[in-house]
Every structure is written in structure tokens, then in C-alpha cells.
Amino acid sequence: MVTLTINGKLVRAREGEMLLDAIRREGIEIPATCQHEAVEPYGACRLCTVEITKADWGGWKNHVTSCLYPVQEGLIVSTHSEDVIRIRKTILDLFLARCPNAELIQNMAAEYGITRTSYEEVPDGNDCILCGLCTRVCDKMGFQAISTVGRGHGKEVAPPLGEAPPDCVGCLACAQICPTNYIKFTDDGTTRTIWGREFELVKCETTGQPTITKEFAAYLVKHRNIPEDYFTRCDSAHREELAKTMGRITHWGRQEEA
Amino acid sequence: MCITSSRQLKQVRKEFLDGDARFEKKVMICCGTGCLANGAQEIVDEFDSILRKKRIKGFTIEAVRSTGCHGFCEQGPLVIIEPRGTFYTKVKVKDVADIIEKSIRSDEVIDKHLYTDPATKQKIERYPDVAFFSHQQRIALRNLGKIAPHNIKDYIANGGYQSLAKVLTTMTPDDVITEVSKSGLRGRGGGGFSAGRKWRSCADVESDTHYVICNGDEGDPGAFMDRSIMEGDPHSVLEGLAIAAYAVGAKEGFVYVRDEYPLAVVHMQKAIEDCRKEGLLGENIFETNFCFDVHIARGAGAFVCGESSALMKSVAGEVGEPRAKYVRSVVKGLHDQPTVLNNVETFANIPIIFEKGADWYAGIGTKKSTGTKVFSLVGKVRNTGLIEVPMGITLRQIIFDIGGGIIDDRPFKAVQTGGPSGGCLPESKLDLPVDFDSLTENGSMMGSGGMIVMDDRTCMVDVAKYFTDFLVKESCGKCVPCREGLYQLHKLLVKISEGRGEESDIDRMEQLSEVIVNASLCGLGQSGPNPLLSTLKYFRDEYTAHIRDKRCPAGVCRELITYNITDECTGCMACISACAYHAITGQKKKVHVIDQEKCTKCGACVAACRFNTIDVR
Ligand SMILES: Cc1cc2nc3c(=O)[nH]c(=O)nc-3n(C[C@H](O)[C@H](O)[C@H](O)COP(=O)(O)O)c2cc1C
Ligand code: SF4
Ligand code: SF4
Ligand code: FES
């Protein structure tokens, strides 16, 4: 265990834990859009920036992103210093110029007193905040069906070559993790469409309830040692389980590889 | 054959030099990318075809060497005749027969190929007397233009691989690191971090696997020192890399070369293969326990891929995006193993440090920035090209002594150093010593050694806009302050250059810059506002002129200038036909007039006017 100070209060945290987790445990709210427990920290939005110093740093301070900064003994953290608030406000202001209609950003900005961007709105802005959660979760599932393409201001999330992604199995992990609901899909109980592809759903042999897509089922049977008939049985609890954390499935895979 | 000792290296050297002693003269033809583009290969071929037909005493095609870049590309193709060092510029295929006849068969110097000093208008025969070369001190570039890069024996004949032999057979890894630290060598890729310290931190990490990587991404547009070294002296890089590998305990190394450098890839690859053949790479090098091999990794050509963590991802086959470096790459780098990454020029300095000693190296340059630095000098100077100078030399010496001053003797306005995220320094800083710390203290940086000289017709708002735009496009786009912040900075700069600027915009840009610097993930974002901040610092008046007076003092920003014909107009009508927009009217021998409604400010009339009577402001 290590001991550190957060906003003046002595706090204990587990070695190797990230600052953001320790901060949240204290009930302190700071915005963080690219962080999610299902995937590794990424450090893209910079909203979770906090100020750190140590008693022996001679007054020197640093700004770090708490989502991927490991806790350290004797660290003194301020989550809402003047500089940090200025950074956060500026980032939210910049975000609003690109994604003026994204509710998540609107709400976060409102908390910091911003309702309209003070910058020039980006002409072809949309709701994608480029948090990279979708591509990271897709990678983690083992599909790597979508990725970020391009660089600079024109970077976007897309399937390879902008075509229907051949490696996508229609699991919806990306759409479910997307914090701004930018990734659109349809599902009528028989077919599901996402990223311009159509998937047929497996149905429960007894109730006729849809479970998951055929491609996803085939993948899990092949790569994760799941019994072939597993998805032809409908069980609301087990379905809920599946939908809730896709990360678990990866976890099974890990054990299998180990 | 396998070279297994320093004695055998000496034997190779002796054989090579004995072979060379047959020749009364040698011809060095620059075959760097610049000279090749101007036909250097055809010149080599012409020598070959003439010498096949004609026998000359004490001279054969073997005495004709295709060398690496001399740095004076604008004068190329360059042909140098040794031992006198007669220096021929802008040589063409049709000149070769004449050169062989006059300057090789006899000792005649052909005046018309000689270089004319732009300041004194004197012809200069020998290249060491040319001002562009005489003020330089070549250490990293020591072999460029002197040896044939594809011939390992030529490198060995010039003392090559003796340092590696010495290091492997007489020094411990710890000694090696101490020596590099003592030399004071700092990384030449931009940050100026102590090489010795970096090697020490990596060597100290316990792990079965360590890696060494050479950064040859060189994403800085206009810079070509790393390319020239990899093309012109690849073995010095490999030797430096091998010494680093021994020091930190690496068995595998990579040279990361940007994809736009095909010749560098070919020469590096040839050098690696030759080393493997000679036993200088592979198992038990110099009959020691040291085993080391090198591979080439080809970069995708993105500026940001030169950043250390992005580069390592790219080498590992992932998307070249930087990651946060709260754990440093000397601890967790390539494949999460301890890794040393240094720049091409940094590695090229290593062998000579062991040849001549750390004290010798530390005696060059300044106390805190030892050694030399290679710059690519471009822009409005008379002599442009690749130069190597001791640290601590002043900007004035570089620009006026080596560069020969400003073209057409126009006034100097600024020099931009450090690549796209560097800064601009004004005339008052011309006597600044060029070293890592003073450049940074003055709002610019060393970067990889780009140096762009600007004259009075350069608009500093326009310059800031240009570089910011480059960075907006080259940012990897991962983090918000850099991706969105630089984009908005650029928008504000466009607004000002178009005459829509407001007084408050300067404050806004400064505040936004501060957040970009403090909150960005990697060095690109953290230094991204530099072009803006440095021009604001030294040329604030120019910003105010654009904003308050809606005027571009340098006459560059289209929306803020008008073209007018003065009373000195001779009425020659040249401009009338030059204007594609029919904006100029007038009669012969009467002063012409520009219709401001029709004028698009394309500048065609200025180019057409022989009497300099078109006023732009
Ligand atoms: C955006 C960016 C681009 C960079 N590009 C290069 C490059 O092209 N070549 C290079 O050697 N270093 C480059 N660097 C610096 C590297 O990250 C790294 O510091 C350097 O290669 C270390 O070698 P050195 O210590 O020998 O300089 C770049 C850094 C940043 C932030
Ligand atoms: S689509 Fe959604 S999850 Fe993916 S990067 Fe954009 S906002 Fe993030
Ligand atoms: S600072 Fe720019 S280049 Fe660096 S990680 Fe952020 S977006 Fe990418
Ligand atoms: S949550 Fe930490 S950078 Fe986005």
C-alpha cells in the first residue's frame, strides 16, 4: 500500500493502481472520457489531468493524466487547482467546437460553466470524440475489425478501407462502449446491421428469442472453447451476463492461452 | 572472410591503401540523393565508358568513387579530383571527356567548372578553400564525400571498426558508458538528452532482452542530415549502434528508416549484409562473447513516427501513436523491454569518440553542449546545404560566413531553427551561440538541426500559420489539446492573416497555447505552439499591424495588400499582357493603372515589370 494526499486528505491506495481510481474512491468527480475499466488506459482526452507535486520537489509541479499515472508514495495531488480547471475548461471548449451535439460533452461542459464553444465550430464536426474506446474494445475482443484511420485533425474511426469490415462479427461491443452513441446499429430480432454489414442472429431453440450473431457464435465456439449448443439456449440471465461485460470473454481466452 | 581482430582490420586497411597507391589521382563523384537527381550516376557511367576505351597511366575506373553527400547539393553534381582537391561544380555528362583529358591526364584546372564565391566573385579551385566548407568542422560527417559508402573496405581503410574492436576487446560495458558520459555527447534527434545517461539507465534495468534502435525517421521537412549519413556513411551508424548494444547488453538492434529514403535503405542494408559477411555482426564478434544483429524497420513517413514511443510501436507493427511516458522507454520500450533509442547523427559520433577519446570530444563545442551539430541550412541564404559546425558558433557565423549572407543583399529578418515545432529568432539574436540550452532559452530549439533563413519579405504571421498548419496535419490526432487546440490556433492565425483579427485574439492564442503545451501527450503537442509563441515574442508588432491596421508589413498576406503602379512607370505595357485577369489598363508611355476590383494579387505583374515600379503594401 502507498499513502498519498488528494486535495489535502491522506489516502491509501494499492501499489500499481492508477491515480484516477484512488481519486474516484474518495468520491471526487473528475471528467474522463477515454477511460473504461474494460480496456487499458489511453490518455487521449486529457480531461482527467491533475496537478501533482511532492514535498521534496522544491515547489515544482507537474500536470499528469490521472487515468494512467500510477499512485506513488508521498504524492500530493490537486484535482481542481486553478491550472487544472483552466486546462479542463479549455479542453471541453475545444471538444464543443468539434462535437457540439454530443450530450456527454454538453453535460461535462455545463458542469464547468460552458454552454457554447468560444472557438470556431469545426465545419464537419460530429459526435465522435475520438476516445478510441471502440477500437480498443474491438482489439481486446480479438477482432481488430475497426481502427482509427488518418492522422491529425482528420483522424476518424472506420473499418479498413472504409468498406464493410470483414473481421467484424457484429458483437456490438463498440456501439455499447461508445460514450456518445455515435456508432449506429439496427437489430430487429432476426438481423442486425452495423458498419454496413448485415448479420443473422442465432435464435433460442425453445423460445425463439435471438441470442447473438452467427459469426460471433462461431468465433466463440472456435476460439474460446464454448460448447456449440450454448447459444441456442436462451436464458435471460446468461444473456444479460454476456451483454454486460464482453471483457469477461476475453478473460476466458486469456486463461486458455496461459 | 571473417575479421576477428584489430590486426586484421589493419591488414584490410593496408591492402586497400596499397591498392589506392596505384592511382596518381582519384575522382570523388558525389552520389547523394541531391546530386543523383541532377545526373551524378550518368557522370559515373560516362567515366566508365570513356575509361573502357582509353587507357590512362595511373588511373582506372577503380579510382572513380561514388561517394555520399558533400552537403553542397545546390552546386551539384560535384566532382572532386584528389589529391589536390580540385572542386568542380554543376558538372554535366558532356564535360566528362574534357575533365579526363585536361585535369586527369594533365594537371590543368578547368576554370568554367570552378565555384565562384558569391561575395568576392573569385573563382576558387580547391574545395577546402570554399567558404562553405572552410568554416565547418566535420565529425559526424567525417567520411561523407570521402569514401564509397557501399564498400566496407573503404570504411575500414579510414579507421572503421577499430573502435568497436577496442571496445569489445579492452573495455567493459561500464567503461564504455563512462566514456560516452565523459564525452558529454547529447542526443542529436531533438531533445538533447545525455547519451551516456540514457545508456546507463537502460543498462541498469535487469532483463534478458535489451534493444537498441537508431532513429532515422527524419520527419522534419527540409532536413536531410540523417538521410545523408545513412546513405553516405552507413557503417559509422552501425558501428555506433553495435557499441551501444555492447554497452547496454542488447543482442538485437533496429535502424528505423523513413520509407521516402530508398537509397538510405539500400545502403544500410548493404552495410548490414557486408558486416555479417565479415563477421562484424553476428555471433562472437571479434572472438568475444558479444553477439549482435541489426534489422531495418521501414517507417510509414509520418512526422510523429519519429517520436520515441510512436516509433517503437511502429517497429512492433502497431499504429504509430505516442503513449504516455510515465514509464520511460529505457525501462519499457520496444516489446516492453528496456530500449535505447538514439538518433542517426548521435550514433555516427560514437566511433570517433572511442578513436580519439572522450576528452578530445568534450574539448569541442561548449561546456554543456559538446561536439558539433549538423544543420541543413536553407532559405534566403546564398549557400544552402548540409553543414557541420562546432556547438557554440554564432548564428551570424553560420548565416553570413558559411551561408554567404542573404540573397541579393536584402535585410536579414529571422532564422527558424528546430524544425516545424521550432521557433524564429530575430536579428537581435544573431550573435547567440548555437547550442541546446541557449536556443531553448530564447524560445526556439535545436530540434534535428533545420535552419531556415528569412529575409525582409517574409511575414511572420504567415510563417507561424504555415508551420502550425503542418503540425495540425502531422499531429497523430490522439489527444485533444494537440488535435483540436492546434487546429483552433491555426484558425485564429488564418483569421488574423485575412484581416479579420481582433485585439483579443492574441490573448486567446496565448492562453490556448499554454494549455496545449501543458496538457498534450507527446512532444509534438507540447512544442506545437512554438512557431506562434516565438513569432509573437519577437515580432508582436507585425501581429498588431495585421490586427489593428489591417496591414501586412512584409507584403505577403493577400487579403491585406494592394498592388499599385507608381509614377515611375515607363508605360511599356509588359504588365498588361502579364495580367491574366485583365486588371491593368494603360497606354504606351503613360502610367498604367491597376483596377483593384479585378486584381487577384497573384504577383504576375511584379514579375513582368522590368522597372520595379509596382508597389506592394
Ligand atoms: C513529434 C516528434 C518527432 C520526432 N522526430 C524525430 C526524428 O525524426 N528523428 C529523431 O532522431 N528524433 C525525433 N524525435 C525525438 C525522439 O523522440 C527521440 O528523443 C530521439 O530519437 C532520441 O535520440 P537522441 O537522444 O539521440 O536525440 C521526435 C520527437 C517528437 C516529439
Ligand atoms: S465512435 Fe464512440 S467509442 Fe469510438 S472513438 Fe468515437 S466516440 Fe469513442
Ligand atoms: S501531442 Fe499530438 S502527436 Fe502527441 S499524442 Fe497528442 S495528438 Fe498525438
Ligand atoms: S480519461 Fe485520462 S486522458 Fe482521457
JSON list of N, CA, C and O in Angstrom, two decimals, chain B residues 570-587:
[
{"chain": "B", "resi": 570, "resn": "THR", "atom": "N", "xyz": [7.08, 53.33, -66.93]},
{"chain": "B", "resi": 570, "resn": "THR", "atom": "CA", "xyz": [7.54, 53.81, -68.23]},
{"chain": "B", "resi": 570, "resn": "THR", "atom": "C", "xyz": [6.48, 53.61, -69.31]},
{"chain": "B", "resi": 570, "resn": "THR", "atom": "O", "xyz": [6.65, 54.02, -70.44]},
{"chain": "B", "resi": 571, "resn": "GLY", "atom": "N", "xyz": [5.41, 52.90, -68.93]},
{"chain": "B", "resi": 571, "resn": "GLY", "atom": "CA", "xyz": [4.35, 52.64, -69.89]},
{"chain": "B", "resi": 571, "resn": "GLY", "atom": "C", "xyz": [4.76, 51.65, -70.96]},
{"chain": "B", "resi": 571, "resn": "GLY", "atom": "O", "xyz": [4.45, 51.81, -72.13]},
{"chain": "B", "resi": 572, "resn": "CYS", "atom": "N", "xyz": [5.46, 50.59, -70.52]},
{"chain": "B", "resi": 572, "resn": "CYS", "atom": "CA", "xyz": [5.95, 49.61, -71.50]},
{"chain": "B", "resi": 572, "resn": "CYS", "atom": "C", "xyz": [4.91, 48.56, -71.83]},
{"chain": "B", "resi": 572, "resn": "CYS", "atom": "O", "xyz": [5.08, 47.76, -72.74]},
{"chain": "B", "resi": 573, "resn": "MET", "atom": "N", "xyz": [3.86, 48.50, -71.08]},
{"chain": "B", "resi": 573, "resn": "MET", "atom": "CA", "xyz": [2.73, 47.59, -71.29]},
{"chain": "B", "resi": 573, "resn": "MET", "atom": "C", "xyz": [3.03, 46.13, -70.98]},
{"chain": "B", "resi": 573, "resn": "MET", "atom": "O", "xyz": [2.18, 45.27, -71.25]},
{"chain": "B", "resi": 574, "resn": "ALA", "atom": "N", "xyz": [4.22, 45.85, -70.45]},
{"chain": "B", "resi": 574, "resn": "ALA", "atom": "CA", "xyz": [4.56, 44.45, -70.16]},
{"chain": "B", "resi": 574, "resn": "ALA", "atom": "C", "xyz": [3.60, 43.83, -69.15]},
{"chain": "B", "resi": 574, "resn": "ALA", "atom": "O", "xyz": [3.16, 42.70, -69.29]},
{"chain": "B", "resi": 575, "resn": "CYS", "atom": "N", "xyz": [3.24, 44.61, -68.14]},
{"chain": "B", "resi": 575, "resn": "CYS", "atom": "CA", "xyz": [2.37, 44.08, -67.10]},
{"chain": "B", "resi": 575, "resn": "CYS", "atom": "C", "xyz": [0.96, 43.82, -67.63]},
{"chain": "B", "resi": 575, "resn": "CYS", "atom": "O", "xyz": [0.27, 42.90, -67.18]},
{"chain": "B", "resi": 576, "resn": "ILE", "atom": "N", "xyz": [0.54, 44.63, -68.59]},
{"chain": "B", "resi": 576, "resn": "ILE", "atom": "CA", "xyz": [-0.82, 44.49, -69.11]},
{"chain": "B", "resi": 576, "resn": "ILE", "atom": "C", "xyz": [-1.02, 43.09, -69.69]},
{"chain": "B", "resi": 576, "resn": "ILE", "atom": "O", "xyz": [-2.00, 42.41, -69.40]},
{"chain": "B", "resi": 577, "resn": "SER", "atom": "N", "xyz": [-0.04, 42.65, -70.49]},
{"chain": "B", "resi": 577, "resn": "SER", "atom": "CA", "xyz": [-0.20, 41.31, -71.06]},
{"chain": "B", "resi": 577, "resn": "SER", "atom": "C", "xyz": [0.07, 40.21, -70.04]},
{"chain": "B", "resi": 577, "resn": "SER", "atom": "O", "xyz": [-0.41, 39.09, -70.18]},
{"chain": "B", "resi": 578, "resn": "ALA", "atom": "N", "xyz": [0.84, 40.54, -68.97]},
{"chain": "B", "resi": 578, "resn": "ALA", "atom": "CA", "xyz": [1.13, 39.51, -67.97]},
{"chain": "B", "resi": 578, "resn": "ALA", "atom": "C", "xyz": [-0.09, 39.22, -67.09]},
{"chain": "B", "resi": 578, "resn": "ALA", "atom": "O", "xyz": [-0.24, 38.13, -66.55]},
{"chain": "B", "resi": 579, "resn": "CYS", "atom": "N", "xyz": [-0.98, 40.19, -66.96]},
{"chain": "B", "resi": 579, "resn": "CYS", "atom": "CA", "xyz": [-2.10, 40.02, -66.03]},
{"chain": "B", "resi": 579, "resn": "CYS", "atom": "C", "xyz": [-3.21, 39.18, -66.68]},
{"chain": "B", "resi": 579, "resn": "CYS", "atom": "O", "xyz": [-3.86, 39.60, -67.63]},
{"chain": "B", "resi": 580, "resn": "ALA", "atom": "N", "xyz": [-3.41, 38.00, -66.13]},
{"chain": "B", "resi": 580, "resn": "ALA", "atom": "CA", "xyz": [-4.40, 37.09, -66.69]},
{"chain": "B", "resi": 580, "resn": "ALA", "atom": "C", "xyz": [-5.83, 37.55, -66.39]},
{"chain": "B", "resi": 580, "resn": "ALA", "atom": "O", "xyz": [-6.79, 37.03, -66.95]},
{"chain": "B", "resi": 581, "resn": "TYR", "atom": "N", "xyz": [-5.97, 38.51, -65.49]},
{"chain": "B", "resi": 581, "resn": "TYR", "atom": "CA", "xyz": [-7.31, 38.92, -65.06]},
{"chain": "B", "resi": 581, "resn": "TYR", "atom": "C", "xyz": [-7.73, 40.24, -65.69]},
{"chain": "B", "resi": 581, "resn": "TYR", "atom": "O", "xyz": [-8.74, 40.82, -65.31]},
{"chain": "B", "resi": 582, "resn": "HIS", "atom": "N", "xyz": [-6.92, 40.72, -66.63]},
{"chain": "B", "resi": 582, "resn": "HIS", "atom": "CA", "xyz": [-7.19, 41.98, -67.32]},
{"chain": "B", "resi": 582, "resn": "HIS", "atom": "C", "xyz": [-7.45, 43.11, -66.34]},
{"chain": "B", "resi": 582, "resn": "HIS", "atom": "O", "xyz": [-8.35, 43.91, -66.53]},
{"chain": "B", "resi": 583, "resn": "ALA", "atom": "N", "xyz": [-6.67, 43.16, -65.30]},
{"chain": "B", "resi": 583, "resn": "ALA", "atom": "CA", "xyz": [-6.90, 44.18, -64.28]},
{"chain": "B", "resi": 583, "resn": "ALA", "atom": "C", "xyz": [-6.09, 45.44, -64.55]},
{"chain": "B", "resi": 583, "resn": "ALA", "atom": "O", "xyz": [-6.29, 46.46, -63.89]},
{"chain": "B", "resi": 584, "resn": "ILE", "atom": "N", "xyz": [-5.18, 45.41, -65.52]},
{"chain": "B", "resi": 584, "resn": "ILE", "atom": "CA", "xyz": [-4.31, 46.57, -65.74]},
{"chain": "B", "resi": 584, "resn": "ILE", "atom": "C", "xyz": [-4.67, 47.25, -67.07]},
{"chain": "B", "resi": 584, "resn": "ILE", "atom": "O", "xyz": [-4.84, 46.60, -68.09]},
{"chain": "B", "resi": 585, "resn": "THR", "atom": "N", "xyz": [-4.83, 48.55, -66.99]},
{"chain": "B", "resi": 585, "resn": "THR", "atom": "CA", "xyz": [-5.09, 49.30, -68.22]},
{"chain": "B", "resi": 585, "resn": "THR", "atom": "C", "xyz": [-4.06, 50.40, -68.36]},
{"chain": "B", "resi": 585, "resn": "THR", "atom": "O", "xyz": [-3.42, 50.81, -67.38]},
{"chain": "B", "resi": 586, "resn": "GLY", "atom": "N", "xyz": [-3.89, 50.91, -69.57]},
{"chain": "B", "resi": 586, "resn": "GLY", "atom": "CA", "xyz": [-2.94, 52.00, -69.79]},
{"chain": "B", "resi": 586, "resn": "GLY", "atom": "C", "xyz": [-2.50, 52.05, -71.22]},
{"chain": "B", "resi": 586, "resn": "GLY", "atom": "O", "xyz": [-2.72, 51.11, -71.98]},
{"chain": "B", "resi": 587, "resn": "GLN", "atom": "N", "xyz": [-1.90, 53.21, -71.58]},
{"chain": "B", "resi": 587, "resn": "GLN", "atom": "CA", "xyz": [-1.43, 53.37, -72.95]},
{"chain": "B", "resi": 587, "resn": "GLN", "atom": "C", "xyz": [0.08, 53.44, -72.96]},
{"chain": "B", "resi": 587, "resn": "GLN", "atom": "O", "xyz": [0.70, 53.71, -71.93]}
]
